[in-house]
Amino acid sequence: MNQSFYTGALGAGTCMAKMSVISNNLANINNHGFKPKTAAFSDLLNFNLNDSEDATTELMAGNGVRMERTYSNYGTGALTPTNSPIDYAILEDNAFFMVQDPVTGAITYTRSGHFHRSETEEEGVYYLMTDGGKLVLDQNGEPLEAETADIERILAALGGEEYEEEEDDEDLDEDEDAPRLSVYTFSNPSRLISVGDNEYAPPEGMEPILVEHARIESGVLEQSGTDLAKEMVKMIECQRAYSYALRMVMTSDEVESTINSLRA
């Protein structure tokens, strides 16, 4: 009987852990670039009745399940236009912007491209920053300066004219090495660790890989990957599983009470 108590209680605790994952997905349904998590479960020890340990029979008993880990799919999601030139969406799967905390220097990664210009102590110098106040880094791992407004282009647009840029071969050669908005990927993105604020950090030993010629679109943002309908279905399933696990504990308690009364 002790085993039935343990299995039921373990099932209820597992449902609570899964509910936490679902609630986190729902809470981030409006966060740009958010990737929902999926809970992965594994069976605990199974054993055979009236047979050897390695045999596979119909008479098998187990000790329940546990939540092994959570994982996310870092694919490209739906895009929504914002008409802001410093909003960016990554059109590559398993790719991230590299950002840095200006205070601690810690580097993390995110798919949210909702940036803004922030003025530093240097007058007239602007850097791209995230909503959380972190610096966006370029292909060299340095803070990326935000481009200032092109006055000539704006005046031409107001006058209904087309602005033509003057380019030469020397400028093109220099632009190839100029700091630019870059994205990074990893050999095994599923191992990334969520650190909050829609950001991720790689485990020790896993290095970022610069994505050459990555597709990045300006003026749009990647929507949250949370599917409201799917998450609500998962929540209902989890609630029912939780009630069944508690009922198992209650039934085991009633059986135990009946046995103890007969012994008396």
C-alpha positions as MATLAB code, in Angstrom:
seq = 'MNQSFYTGALGAGTCMAKMSVISNNLANINNHGFKPKTAAFSDLLNFNLNDSEDATTELMAGNGVRMERTYSNYGTGALTPTNSPIDYAILEDNAFFMVQDPVTGAITYTRSGHFHRSETEEEGVYYLMTDGGKLVLDQNGEPLEAETADIERILAALGGEEYEEEEDDEDLDEDEDAPRLSVYTFSNPSRLISVGDNEYAPPEGMEPILVEHARIESGVLEQSGTDLAKEMVKMIECQRAYSYALRMVMTSDEVESTINSLRA';
ca = [
       0.000    0.000    0.000;
       2.883    2.340    0.656;
       3.771    2.067   -3.033;
       0.327    3.289   -4.106;
       0.635    6.321   -1.804;
       4.034    7.119   -3.285;
       2.920    6.714   -6.899;
      -0.165    8.886   -6.426;
       1.709   11.629   -4.598;
       4.475   11.573   -7.202;
       1.905   11.895   -9.995;
       0.309   14.922   -8.311;
       3.678   16.620   -7.870;
       4.565   15.960  -11.515;
       1.290   17.542  -12.642;
       2.088   20.638  -10.579;
       5.501   20.910  -12.269;
       3.899   20.599  -15.708;
       1.317   23.230  -14.766;
       4.156   25.637  -13.934;
       5.572   25.165  -17.443;
       2.159   25.769  -19.025;
       1.506   28.884  -16.949;
       4.903   30.287  -17.932;
       4.082   29.759  -21.609;
       0.735   31.520  -21.214;
       2.302   34.416  -19.295;
       4.676   35.072  -22.212;
       2.091   34.929  -24.977;
       2.686   38.612  -25.822;
       6.496   38.611  -25.498;
       8.227   38.979  -28.860;
      10.495   36.105  -29.806;
       9.425   33.914  -26.869;
       9.702   30.177  -27.435;
       7.350   28.014  -25.337;
       8.743   25.145  -23.315;
       7.584   21.545  -23.453;
       7.890   19.273  -20.432;
       9.548   15.897  -21.066;
       8.736   13.021  -18.704;
      10.446    9.706  -18.047;
       9.180    6.518  -16.433;
      10.649    5.579  -13.100;
      11.678    2.035  -12.210;
       9.467   -0.680  -13.725;
       9.580   -4.258  -12.527;
       7.977   -7.552  -13.574;
       5.672   -9.652  -11.441;
       6.386  -13.395  -11.248;
       9.256  -13.187  -13.751;
      12.852  -12.044  -14.127;
      13.858   -8.384  -14.198;
      14.712   -8.369  -17.913;
      11.567  -10.115  -19.052;
       8.758   -8.206  -20.741;
       5.372   -9.391  -19.581;
       1.849   -8.063  -19.189;
       2.277   -8.097  -15.416;
       4.396   -5.002  -14.880;
       4.310   -2.420  -12.134;
       6.011    0.957  -11.918;
       6.772    3.794   -9.577;
       5.225    6.592  -11.639;
       6.955    9.264  -13.705;
       9.036   12.363  -13.193;
       9.679   15.490  -15.249;
      13.079   14.919  -16.813;
      13.607   18.326  -18.432;
      12.019   21.038  -20.541;
      12.961   21.894  -24.101;
      12.062   24.540  -26.681;
      11.831   24.700  -30.453;
      13.831   27.708  -31.659;
      12.319   27.840  -35.140;
      11.189   31.014  -36.880;
       7.713   32.135  -35.848;
       5.111   34.451  -37.319;
       6.142   38.046  -38.017;
       4.287   41.261  -37.240;
       5.187   44.647  -38.806;
       6.097   47.551  -36.512;
       7.454   50.106  -39.017;
      10.317   50.803  -36.611;
      13.738   50.554  -38.304;
      15.374   49.277  -35.108;
      12.976   46.359  -34.670;
      14.460   43.177  -36.084;
      13.303   39.618  -36.674;
      15.617   36.652  -37.218;
      14.621   34.571  -40.237;
      16.972   31.736  -39.303;
      16.143   28.746  -37.103;
      18.188   28.216  -33.926;
      19.769   31.674  -34.176;
      20.000   34.399  -31.523;
      21.114   37.968  -30.936;
      24.067   38.285  -28.557;
      23.472   40.786  -25.745;
      25.595   41.895  -22.791;
      24.783   43.267  -19.377;
      26.633   46.620  -19.158;
      27.051   46.245  -15.392;
      28.170   42.636  -14.921;
      29.454   41.954  -18.433;
      27.478   38.701  -18.585;
      26.571   37.615  -22.121;
      23.227   36.030  -22.956;
      21.235   35.334  -26.119;
      17.722   36.209  -27.231;
      15.471   36.039  -30.290;
      13.591   39.194  -29.343;
      14.653   42.020  -31.644;
      12.665   44.789  -29.962;
      15.531   47.280  -29.538;
      15.831   50.976  -28.782;
      18.536   53.635  -28.957;
      20.254   54.536  -25.718;
      22.650   57.430  -25.241;
      25.806   56.720  -23.261;
      28.164   58.986  -21.369;
      29.757   59.872  -24.709;
      27.700   62.705  -26.116;
      26.084   61.876  -29.430;
      26.924   58.147  -29.270;
      23.949   55.795  -29.327;
      23.900   52.042  -28.881;
      21.271   49.437  -29.609;
      19.829   48.097  -26.370;
      17.172   45.581  -25.385;
      14.103   46.345  -23.305;
      16.030   45.039  -20.306;
      18.847   47.561  -20.793;
      21.395   45.167  -22.280;
      23.753   46.084  -25.106;
      23.376   44.390  -28.486;
      26.736   43.053  -29.726;
      28.075   42.933  -33.282;
      30.010   40.179  -35.102;
      33.118   41.053  -33.080;
      31.415   40.894  -29.702;
      31.449   44.681  -29.307;
      28.491   46.995  -28.500;
      26.728   47.950  -31.710;
      26.158   51.628  -32.347;
      22.673   52.570  -33.512;
      22.547   54.344  -36.824;
      21.469   57.967  -36.645;
      18.726   59.317  -38.875;
      19.783   60.075  -42.461;
      18.738   63.738  -42.839;
      19.196   63.780  -46.605;
      17.043   60.686  -47.010;
      14.284   62.168  -44.808;
      14.260   65.472  -46.715;
      14.107   63.638  -50.025;
      11.186   61.536  -48.813;
       9.299   64.626  -47.632;
       9.818   66.257  -51.026;
       8.553   63.199  -52.885;
      11.951   62.491  -54.401;
      14.049   59.352  -54.466;
      17.343   59.506  -52.646;
      20.240   57.863  -54.440;
      23.224   56.733  -52.419;
      26.668   57.266  -53.813;
      28.796   54.177  -53.479;
      32.227   53.294  -54.697;
      34.360   50.166  -54.527;
      36.382   51.414  -51.556;
      33.246   52.014  -49.479;
      31.955   48.538  -50.310;
      35.224   46.946  -49.185;
      35.132   48.861  -45.918;
      31.470   47.988  -45.273;
      32.251   44.260  -45.296;
      34.290   44.613  -42.117;
      32.120   47.316  -40.547;
      30.257   46.454  -37.335;
      26.837   45.008  -38.147;
      23.915   43.373  -36.430;
      24.789   39.682  -36.188;
      23.250   36.477  -34.930;
      24.760   33.371  -33.435;
      23.838   29.715  -33.266;
      25.007   26.675  -31.281;
      25.889   23.094  -32.074;
      23.144   21.875  -29.726;
      20.575   24.637  -29.050;
      18.379   22.300  -26.994;
      20.949   22.527  -24.181;
      20.529   26.293  -23.768;
      19.512   27.343  -20.280;
      16.702   29.854  -19.773;
      17.878   32.696  -17.511;
      14.704   34.804  -17.570;
      13.708   37.932  -19.494;
      13.350   35.812  -22.643;
      17.102   35.194  -22.674;
      19.264   32.079  -22.740;
      22.774   31.145  -21.688;
      24.845   28.232  -23.011;
      26.199   25.620  -20.602;
      29.897   25.607  -19.846;
      31.966   24.457  -22.799;
      29.431   25.286  -25.539;
      30.643   28.167  -27.688;
      28.518   30.392  -29.968;
      28.932   30.154  -33.735;
      28.551   33.291  -35.860;
      25.967   32.858  -38.632;
      27.459   34.299  -41.811;
      25.054   36.231  -44.055;
      22.158   35.628  -41.697;
      18.708   36.710  -42.821;
      17.481   39.534  -40.585;
      14.474   41.657  -41.448;
      14.040   45.205  -40.176;
      10.725   46.791  -39.236;
       9.133   43.547  -38.033;
       9.155   41.460  -34.861;
       8.813   37.744  -34.305;
       5.673   36.903  -32.374;
       5.552   34.648  -29.345;
       5.473   30.959  -30.217;
       2.844   30.201  -27.569;
      -0.284   28.627  -29.067;
      -3.162   29.571  -26.750;
      -5.406   26.707  -27.861;
      -2.729   24.042  -27.350;
      -1.712   25.396  -23.964;
      -5.342   25.460  -22.756;
      -5.803   21.823  -23.830;
      -2.612   20.867  -21.984;
      -3.853   22.705  -18.905;
      -7.161   20.805  -18.896;
      -5.340   17.482  -19.306;
      -2.980   18.390  -16.476;
      -5.837   19.360  -14.149;
      -7.631   16.061  -14.750;
      -4.452   14.047  -14.265;
      -3.868   15.895  -10.990;
      -7.369   15.066   -9.734;
      -6.924   11.385  -10.686;
      -3.596   11.229   -8.828;
      -5.198   12.708   -5.695;
      -8.081   10.268   -5.993;
      -5.536    7.441   -6.041;
      -4.045    8.719   -2.804;
      -7.496    9.006   -1.217;
      -8.453    5.480   -2.318;
      -5.211    4.086   -0.923;
      -5.910    5.860    2.359;
      -9.409    4.362    2.533;
      -8.084    0.847    1.849;
      -5.394    1.294    4.486;
      -7.977    2.481    7.002;
     -10.210   -0.522    6.262;
      -7.308   -2.946    6.740;
      -6.328   -1.350   10.028;
      -9.925   -1.552   11.299;
     -10.087   -5.274   10.453;
      -6.816   -5.893   12.276;
      -8.217   -4.225   15.360;
];
